[in-house]
């Protein structure tokens, strides 16, 4: 086993993973890649929803449905199934 190669592969894989995370989690409104890492969270008790709020364009993305216990199950809202 070449540990230098292993370490380099690990670093490259990490960079790709972070890049993919940013690309998949970008703001659907303004496309900000920072949105995946840096956003505000807001809970709407009446609609039993939690939102990620973009700090750049203030667009809200529904990310969580709140159950009866008050804890939510996180899911990825790909924009195809919005129940707001
Ligand atoms: Zn945005």
PDB file of N, CA and C and ligand atoms in Angstrom:
ATOM      1  N   UNK A   1       0.846  -1.199   0.000  1.00  0.00           N
ATOM      2  CA  UNK A   1       0.000   0.000   0.000  1.00  0.00           C
ATOM      3  C   UNK A   1       0.877   1.243   0.000  1.00  0.00           C
ATOM      4  N   UNK A   2       0.643   2.111  -0.919  1.00  0.00           N
ATOM      5  CA  UNK A   2       1.359   3.389  -0.975  1.00  0.00           C
ATOM      6  C   UNK A   2       0.545   4.430  -0.212  1.00  0.00           C
ATOM      7  N   UNK A   3       1.030   4.772   0.979  1.00  0.00           N
ATOM      8  CA  UNK A   3       0.234   5.632   1.859  1.00  0.00           C
ATOM      9  C   UNK A   3       0.168   7.076   1.364  1.00  0.00           C
ATOM     10  N   UNK A   4       1.188   7.484   0.619  1.00  0.00           N
ATOM     11  CA  UNK A   4       1.141   8.836   0.063  1.00  0.00           C
ATOM     12  C   UNK A   4       0.004   8.940  -0.948  1.00  0.00           C
ATOM     13  N   UNK A   5      -0.098   7.893  -1.773  1.00  0.00           N
ATOM     14  CA  UNK A   5      -1.172   7.860  -2.765  1.00  0.00           C
ATOM     15  C   UNK A   5      -2.527   7.805  -2.073  1.00  0.00           C
ATOM     16  N   UNK A   6      -2.603   7.000  -1.014  1.00  0.00           N
ATOM     17  CA  UNK A   6      -3.849   6.854  -0.265  1.00  0.00           C
ATOM     18  C   UNK A   6      -4.285   8.198   0.322  1.00  0.00           C
ATOM     19  N   UNK A   7      -3.313   8.927   0.907  1.00  0.00           N
ATOM     20  CA  UNK A   7      -3.608  10.231   1.494  1.00  0.00           C
ATOM     21  C   UNK A   7      -4.055  11.230   0.446  1.00  0.00           C
ATOM     22  N   UNK A   8      -3.365  11.231  -0.690  1.00  0.00           N
ATOM     23  CA  UNK A   8      -3.715  12.156  -1.766  1.00  0.00           C
ATOM     24  C   UNK A   8      -5.110  11.848  -2.298  1.00  0.00           C
ATOM     25  N   UNK A   9      -5.412  10.561  -2.451  1.00  0.00           N
ATOM     26  CA  UNK A   9      -6.732  10.155  -2.943  1.00  0.00           C
ATOM     27  C   UNK A   9      -7.815  10.603  -1.968  1.00  0.00           C
ATOM     28  N   UNK A  10      -7.506  10.509  -0.676  1.00  0.00           N
ATOM     29  CA  UNK A  10      -8.467  10.894   0.357  1.00  0.00           C
ATOM     30  C   UNK A  10      -8.756  12.396   0.272  1.00  0.00           C
ATOM     31  N   UNK A  11      -7.701  13.188   0.092  1.00  0.00           N
ATOM     32  CA  UNK A  11      -7.854  14.641  -0.014  1.00  0.00           C
ATOM     33  C   UNK A  11      -8.680  14.991  -1.245  1.00  0.00           C
ATOM     34  N   UNK A  12      -8.343  14.354  -2.382  1.00  0.00           N
ATOM     35  CA  UNK A  12      -9.071  14.622  -3.625  1.00  0.00           C
ATOM     36  C   UNK A  12     -10.537  14.234  -3.472  1.00  0.00           C
ATOM     37  N   UNK A  13     -10.773  13.077  -2.836  1.00  0.00           N
ATOM     38  CA  UNK A  13     -12.152  12.621  -2.636  1.00  0.00           C
ATOM     39  C   UNK A  13     -12.924  13.605  -1.762  1.00  0.00           C
ATOM     40  N   UNK A  14     -12.258  14.120  -0.709  1.00  0.00           N
ATOM     41  CA  UNK A  14     -12.911  15.077   0.182  1.00  0.00           C
ATOM     42  C   UNK A  14     -13.307  16.345  -0.565  1.00  0.00           C
ATOM     43  N   UNK A  15     -12.393  16.830  -1.409  1.00  0.00           N
ATOM     44  CA  UNK A  15     -12.677  18.043  -2.184  1.00  0.00           C
ATOM     45  C   UNK A  15     -13.869  17.816  -3.115  1.00  0.00           C
ATOM     46  N   UNK A  16     -13.894  16.646  -3.769  1.00  0.00           N
ATOM     47  CA  UNK A  16     -14.999  16.320  -4.675  1.00  0.00           C
ATOM     48  C   UNK A  16     -16.309  16.231  -3.902  1.00  0.00           C
ATOM     49  N   UNK A  17     -16.251  15.605  -2.707  1.00  0.00           N
ATOM     50  CA  UNK A  17     -17.453  15.434  -1.890  1.00  0.00           C
ATOM     51  C   UNK A  17     -18.010  16.784  -1.458  1.00  0.00           C
ATOM     52  N   UNK A  18     -17.112  17.679  -1.016  1.00  0.00           N
ATOM     53  CA  UNK A  18     -17.543  19.013  -0.584  1.00  0.00           C
ATOM     54  C   UNK A  18     -18.116  19.791  -1.769  1.00  0.00           C
ATOM     55  N   UNK A  19     -17.455  19.648  -2.935  1.00  0.00           N
ATOM     56  CA  UNK A  19     -17.924  20.328  -4.139  1.00  0.00           C
ATOM     57  C   UNK A  19     -19.298  19.852  -4.551  1.00  0.00           C
ATOM     58  N   UNK A  20     -19.507  18.532  -4.507  1.00  0.00           N
ATOM     59  CA  UNK A  20     -20.806  17.965  -4.869  1.00  0.00           C
ATOM     60  C   UNK A  20     -21.873  18.429  -3.885  1.00  0.00           C
ATOM     61  N   UNK A  21     -21.497  18.454  -2.598  1.00  0.00           N
ATOM     62  CA  UNK A  21     -22.433  18.885  -1.558  1.00  0.00           C
ATOM     63  C   UNK A  21     -22.881  20.320  -1.819  1.00  0.00           C
ATOM     64  N   UNK A  22     -21.899  21.167  -2.191  1.00  0.00           N
ATOM     65  CA  UNK A  22     -22.210  22.571  -2.472  1.00  0.00           C
ATOM     66  C   UNK A  22     -23.093  22.691  -3.709  1.00  0.00           C
ATOM     67  N   UNK A  23     -22.776  21.894  -4.746  1.00  0.00           N
ATOM     68  CA  UNK A  23     -23.545  21.971  -5.989  1.00  0.00           C
ATOM     69  C   UNK A  23     -24.973  21.471  -5.792  1.00  0.00           C
ATOM     70  N   UNK A  24     -25.130  20.394  -4.998  1.00  0.00           N
ATOM     71  CA  UNK A  24     -26.465  19.829  -4.790  1.00  0.00           C
ATOM     72  C   UNK A  24     -27.269  20.662  -3.798  1.00  0.00           C
ATOM     73  N   UNK A  25     -26.572  21.356  -2.896  1.00  0.00           N
ATOM     74  CA  UNK A  25     -27.276  22.088  -1.851  1.00  0.00           C
ATOM     75  C   UNK A  25     -27.346  23.579  -2.099  1.00  0.00           C
ATOM     76  N   UNK A  26     -27.091  23.986  -3.353  1.00  0.00           N
ATOM     77  CA  UNK A  26     -27.094  25.425  -3.629  1.00  0.00           C
ATOM     78  C   UNK A  26     -28.505  25.994  -3.560  1.00  0.00           C
ATOM     79  N   UNK A  27     -28.570  27.294  -3.394  1.00  0.00           N
ATOM     80  CA  UNK A  27     -29.867  27.965  -3.315  1.00  0.00           C
ATOM     81  C   UNK A  27     -30.588  27.841  -4.654  1.00  0.00           C
ATOM     82  N   UNK A  28     -31.806  27.357  -4.614  1.00  0.00           N
ATOM     83  CA  UNK A  28     -32.536  27.155  -5.874  1.00  0.00           C
ATOM     84  C   UNK A  28     -33.022  28.471  -6.467  1.00  0.00           C
ATOM     85  N   UNK A  29     -32.953  29.527  -5.681  1.00  0.00           N
ATOM     86  CA  UNK A  29     -33.426  30.828  -6.163  1.00  0.00           C
ATOM     87  C   UNK A  29     -32.307  31.646  -6.782  1.00  0.00           C
ATOM     88  N   UNK A  30     -31.199  31.824  -6.040  1.00  0.00           N
ATOM     89  CA  UNK A  30     -30.103  32.642  -6.562  1.00  0.00           C
ATOM     90  C   UNK A  30     -28.893  31.799  -6.945  1.00  0.00           C
ATOM     91  N   UNK A  31     -28.935  30.495  -6.634  1.00  0.00           N
ATOM     92  CA  UNK A  31     -27.863  29.592  -7.044  1.00  0.00           C
ATOM     93  C   UNK A  31     -26.611  29.692  -6.207  1.00  0.00           C
ATOM     94  N   UNK A  32     -26.694  30.354  -5.059  1.00  0.00           N
ATOM     95  CA  UNK A  32     -25.513  30.529  -4.221  1.00  0.00           C
ATOM     96  C   UNK A  32     -25.004  29.188  -3.685  1.00  0.00           C
ATOM     97  N   UNK A  33     -23.714  28.889  -3.933  1.00  0.00           N
ATOM     98  CA  UNK A  33     -23.125  27.643  -3.440  1.00  0.00           C
ATOM     99  C   UNK A  33     -22.885  27.716  -1.941  1.00  0.00           C
ATOM    100  N   UNK A  34     -22.792  28.929  -1.416  1.00  0.00           N
ATOM    101  CA  UNK A  34     -22.562  29.118   0.013  1.00  0.00           C
ATOM    102  C   UNK A  34     -23.769  28.627   0.812  1.00  0.00           C
ATOM    103  N   UNK A  35     -24.919  28.589   0.171  1.00  0.00           N
ATOM    104  CA  UNK A  35     -26.170  28.212   0.816  1.00  0.00           C
ATOM    105  C   UNK A  35     -26.086  26.841   1.479  1.00  0.00           C
ATOM    106  N   UNK A  36     -25.311  25.916   0.873  1.00  0.00           N
ATOM    107  CA  UNK A  36     -25.195  24.560   1.415  1.00  0.00           C
ATOM    108  C   UNK A  36     -24.543  24.571   2.791  1.00  0.00           C
ATOM    109  N   UNK A  37     -23.651  25.521   3.017  1.00  0.00           N
ATOM    110  CA  UNK A  37     -22.906  25.545   4.274  1.00  0.00           C
ATOM    111  C   UNK A  37     -23.383  26.630   5.220  1.00  0.00           C
ATOM    112  N   UNK A  38     -23.937  27.696   4.661  1.00  0.00           N
ATOM    113  CA  UNK A  38     -24.224  28.870   5.471  1.00  0.00           C
ATOM    114  C   UNK A  38     -25.634  29.366   5.183  1.00  0.00           C
ATOM    115  N   UNK A  39     -26.551  29.071   6.086  1.00  0.00           N
ATOM    116  CA  UNK A  39     -27.930  29.506   5.906  1.00  0.00           C
ATOM    117  C   UNK A  39     -28.582  29.656   7.271  1.00  0.00           C
ATOM    118  N   UNK A  40     -29.669  30.375   7.313  1.00  0.00           N
ATOM    119  CA  UNK A  40     -30.429  30.508   8.549  1.00  0.00           C
ATOM    120  C   UNK A  40     -31.552  29.477   8.543  1.00  0.00           C
ATOM    121  N   UNK A  41     -31.980  29.097   9.741  1.00  0.00           N
ATOM    122  CA  UNK A  41     -33.088  28.145   9.838  1.00  0.00           C
ATOM    123  C   UNK A  41     -34.285  28.830  10.475  1.00  0.00           C
ATOM    124  N   UNK A  42     -35.446  28.522   9.918  1.00  0.00           N
ATOM    125  CA  UNK A  42     -36.664  29.148  10.409  1.00  0.00           C
ATOM    126  C   UNK A  42     -37.746  28.080  10.509  1.00  0.00           C
ATOM    127  N   UNK A  43     -38.499  28.102  11.590  1.00  0.00           N
ATOM    128  CA  UNK A  43     -39.545  27.105  11.786  1.00  0.00           C
ATOM    129  C   UNK A  43     -40.906  27.775  11.747  1.00  0.00           C
ATOM    130  N   UNK A  44     -41.797  27.203  10.940  1.00  0.00           N
ATOM    131  CA  UNK A  44     -43.168  27.692  10.864  1.00  0.00           C
ATOM    132  C   UNK A  44     -44.049  26.694  11.603  1.00  0.00           C
ATOM    133  N   UNK A  45     -44.409  27.040  12.842  1.00  0.00           N
ATOM    134  CA  UNK A  45     -45.183  26.121  13.687  1.00  0.00           C
ATOM    135  C   UNK A  45     -46.553  25.825  13.090  1.00  0.00           C
ATOM    136  N   UNK A  46     -47.201  26.839  12.527  1.00  0.00           N
ATOM    137  CA  UNK A  46     -48.551  26.682  11.994  1.00  0.00           C
ATOM    138  C   UNK A  46     -48.576  25.702  10.827  1.00  0.00           C
ATOM    139  N   UNK A  47     -47.585  25.805   9.970  1.00  0.00           N
ATOM    140  CA  UNK A  47     -47.539  24.922   8.805  1.00  0.00           C
ATOM    141  C   UNK A  47     -46.729  23.666   9.075  1.00  0.00           C
ATOM    142  N   UNK A  48     -46.174  23.561  10.279  1.00  0.00           N
ATOM    143  CA  UNK A  48     -45.387  22.398  10.673  1.00  0.00           C
ATOM    144  C   UNK A  48     -44.262  22.126   9.674  1.00  0.00           C
ATOM    145  N   UNK A  49     -43.551  23.176   9.374  1.00  0.00           N
ATOM    146  CA  UNK A  49     -42.442  23.067   8.419  1.00  0.00           C
ATOM    147  C   UNK A  49     -41.224  23.805   8.946  1.00  0.00           C
ATOM    148  N   UNK A  50     -40.068  23.322   8.552  1.00  0.00           N
ATOM    149  CA  UNK A  50     -38.833  24.050   8.845  1.00  0.00           C
ATOM    150  C   UNK A  50     -38.211  24.464   7.518  1.00  0.00           C
ATOM    151  N   UNK A  51     -37.590  25.614   7.514  1.00  0.00           N
ATOM    152  CA  UNK A  51     -37.036  26.144   6.278  1.00  0.00           C
ATOM    153  C   UNK A  51     -35.570  26.492   6.448  1.00  0.00           C
ATOM    154  N   UNK A  52     -34.834  26.373   5.347  1.00  0.00           N
ATOM    155  CA  UNK A  52     -33.509  26.947   5.266  1.00  0.00           C
ATOM    156  C   UNK A  52     -33.682  28.282   4.556  1.00  0.00           C
ATOM    157  N   UNK A  53     -33.171  29.332   5.161  1.00  0.00           N
ATOM    158  CA  UNK A  53     -33.317  30.661   4.575  1.00  0.00           C
ATOM    159  C   UNK A  53     -31.970  31.125   4.016  1.00  0.00           C
ATOM    160  N   UNK A  54     -31.962  31.421   2.717  1.00  0.00           N
ATOM    161  CA  UNK A  54     -30.757  31.910   2.052  1.00  0.00           C
ATOM    162  C   UNK A  54     -30.388  33.278   2.608  1.00  0.00           C
ATOM    163  N   UNK A  55     -29.106  33.446   2.960  1.00  0.00           N
ATOM    164  CA  UNK A  55     -28.681  34.726   3.527  1.00  0.00           C
ATOM    165  C   UNK A  55     -28.467  35.775   2.457  1.00  0.00           C
ATOM    166  N   UNK A  56     -28.464  35.364   1.199  1.00  0.00           N
ATOM    167  CA  UNK A  56     -28.220  36.323   0.124  1.00  0.00           C
ATOM    168  C   UNK A  56     -29.535  36.846  -0.442  1.00  0.00           C
ATOM    169  N   UNK A  57     -30.454  35.926  -0.805  1.00  0.00           N
ATOM    170  CA  UNK A  57     -31.698  36.372  -1.441  1.00  0.00           C
ATOM    171  C   UNK A  57     -32.907  36.180  -0.535  1.00  0.00           C
ATOM    172  N   UNK A  58     -32.700  35.610   0.680  1.00  0.00           N
ATOM    173  CA  UNK A  58     -33.767  35.401   1.672  1.00  0.00           C
ATOM    174  C   UNK A  58     -34.832  34.409   1.201  1.00  0.00           C
ATOM    175  N   UNK A  59     -34.493  33.603   0.165  1.00  0.00           N
ATOM    176  CA  UNK A  59     -35.438  32.600  -0.310  1.00  0.00           C
ATOM    177  C   UNK A  59     -35.535  31.463   0.706  1.00  0.00           C
ATOM    178  N   UNK A  60     -36.750  30.968   0.940  1.00  0.00           N
ATOM    179  CA  UNK A  60     -36.944  29.888   1.907  1.00  0.00           C
ATOM    180  C   UNK A  60     -37.076  28.550   1.182  1.00  0.00           C
ATOM    181  N   UNK A  61     -36.327  27.556   1.646  1.00  0.00           N
ATOM    182  CA  UNK A  61     -36.430  26.216   1.084  1.00  0.00           C
ATOM    183  C   UNK A  61     -36.907  25.280   2.186  1.00  0.00           C
ATOM    184  N   UNK A  62     -38.032  24.618   1.962  1.00  0.00           N
ATOM    185  CA  UNK A  62     -38.566  23.698   2.965  1.00  0.00           C
ATOM    186  C   UNK A  62     -37.664  22.479   3.066  1.00  0.00           C
ATOM    187  N   UNK A  63     -37.241  22.170   4.272  1.00  0.00           N
ATOM    188  CA  UNK A  63     -36.324  21.051   4.435  1.00  0.00           C
ATOM    189  C   UNK A  63     -36.821  20.037   5.453  1.00  0.00           C
ATOM    190  N   UNK A  64     -37.803  20.398   6.237  1.00  0.00           N
ATOM    191  CA  UNK A  64     -38.164  19.515   7.320  1.00  0.00           C
ATOM    192  C   UNK A  64     -39.651  19.567   7.592  1.00  0.00           C
ATOM    193  N   UNK A  65     -40.249  18.398   7.783  1.00  0.00           N
ATOM    194  CA  UNK A  65     -41.627  18.333   8.223  1.00  0.00           C
ATOM    195  C   UNK A  65     -41.609  17.995   9.708  1.00  0.00           C
ATOM    196  N   UNK A  66     -42.361  18.732  10.484  1.00  0.00           N
ATOM    197  CA  UNK A  66     -42.334  18.549  11.927  1.00  0.00           C
ATOM    198  C   UNK A  66     -43.446  17.593  12.334  1.00  0.00           C
ATOM    199  N   UNK A  67     -43.080  16.567  13.092  1.00  0.00           N
ATOM    200  CA  UNK A  67     -44.094  15.589  13.511  1.00  0.00           C
ATOM    201  C   UNK A  67     -44.724  16.011  14.839  1.00  0.00           C
ATOM    202  N   UNK A  68     -45.560  15.163  15.391  1.00  0.00           N
ATOM    203  CA  UNK A  68     -46.328  15.509  16.583  1.00  0.00           C
ATOM    204  C   UNK A  68     -45.456  15.748  17.803  1.00  0.00           C
ATOM    205  N   UNK A  69     -44.292  15.120  17.820  1.00  0.00           N
ATOM    206  CA  UNK A  69     -43.408  15.267  18.977  1.00  0.00           C
ATOM    207  C   UNK A  69     -42.672  16.602  18.929  1.00  0.00           C
ATOM    208  N   UNK A  70     -42.745  17.236  17.764  1.00  0.00           N
ATOM    209  CA  UNK A  70     -42.067  18.502  17.621  1.00  0.00           C
ATOM    210  C   UNK A  70     -40.693  18.342  17.014  1.00  0.00           C
ATOM    211  N   UNK A  71     -40.327  17.100  16.754  1.00  0.00           N
ATOM    212  CA  UNK A  71     -39.052  16.867  16.085  1.00  0.00           C
ATOM    213  C   UNK A  71     -39.314  16.512  14.640  1.00  0.00           C
ATOM    214  N   UNK A  72     -38.442  16.959  13.779  1.00  0.00           N
ATOM    215  CA  UNK A  72     -38.680  16.760  12.367  1.00  0.00           C
ATOM    216  C   UNK A  72     -37.801  15.698  11.760  1.00  0.00           C
ATOM    217  N   UNK A  73     -38.226  15.209  10.630  1.00  0.00           N
ATOM    218  CA  UNK A  73     -37.414  14.298   9.840  1.00  0.00           C
ATOM    219  C   UNK A  73     -36.883  15.090   8.659  1.00  0.00           C
ATOM    220  N   UNK A  74     -35.565  15.200   8.590  1.00  0.00           N
ATOM    221  CA  UNK A  74     -34.976  16.002   7.533  1.00  0.00           C
ATOM    222  C   UNK A  74     -35.081  15.289   6.199  1.00  0.00           C
ATOM    223  N   UNK A  75     -35.410  16.029   5.195  1.00  0.00           N
ATOM    224  CA  UNK A  75     -35.442  15.463   3.860  1.00  0.00           C
ATOM    225  C   UNK A  75     -34.987  16.513   2.864  1.00  0.00           C
ATOM    226  N   UNK A  76     -34.595  16.048   1.696  1.00  0.00           N
ATOM    227  CA  UNK A  76     -34.122  16.977   0.674  1.00  0.00           C
ATOM    228  C   UNK A  76     -35.298  17.373  -0.189  1.00  0.00           C
ATOM    229  N   UNK A  77     -35.585  18.658  -0.226  1.00  0.00           N
ATOM    230  CA  UNK A  77     -36.652  19.148  -1.084  1.00  0.00           C
ATOM    231  C   UNK A  77     -36.048  19.511  -2.431  1.00  0.00           C
ATOM    232  N   UNK A  78     -36.310  18.665  -3.417  1.00  0.00           N
ATOM    233  CA  UNK A  78     -35.693  18.902  -4.727  1.00  0.00           C
ATOM    234  C   UNK A  78     -36.548  19.816  -5.586  1.00  0.00           C
ATOM    235  N   UNK A  79     -37.598  20.380  -4.996  1.00  0.00           N
ATOM    236  CA  UNK A  79     -38.434  21.319  -5.733  1.00  0.00           C
ATOM    237  C   UNK A  79     -39.572  20.643  -6.455  1.00  0.00           C
ATOM    238  N   UNK A  80     -39.574  19.303  -6.507  1.00  0.00           N
ATOM    239  CA  UNK A  80     -40.608  18.602  -7.236  1.00  0.00           C
ATOM    240  C   UNK A  80     -41.831  18.317  -6.395  1.00  0.00           C
ATOM    241  N   UNK A  81     -41.646  18.282  -5.073  1.00  0.00           N
ATOM    242  CA  UNK A  81     -42.745  17.888  -4.210  1.00  0.00           C
ATOM    243  C   UNK A  81     -42.836  18.872  -3.047  1.00  0.00           C
ATOM    244  N   UNK A  82     -43.422  20.002  -3.316  1.00  0.00           N
ATOM    245  CA  UNK A  82     -43.514  21.015  -2.282  1.00  0.00           C
ATOM    246  C   UNK A  82     -44.905  21.023  -1.664  1.00  0.00           C
ATOM    247  N   UNK A  83     -44.953  20.793  -0.368  1.00  0.00           N
ATOM    248  CA  UNK A  83     -46.234  20.819   0.308  1.00  0.00           C
ATOM    249  C   UNK A  83     -46.227  21.969   1.314  1.00  0.00           C
ATOM    250  N   UNK A  84     -46.227  23.162   0.805  1.00  0.00           N
ATOM    251  CA  UNK A  84     -46.187  24.324   1.695  1.00  0.00           C
ATOM    252  C   UNK A  84     -47.593  24.919   1.800  1.00  0.00           C
TER     253      UNK A  84
HETATM  254 ZN1  LIG B   1     -30.432  32.465  -2.498  1.00  0.00          ZN
END
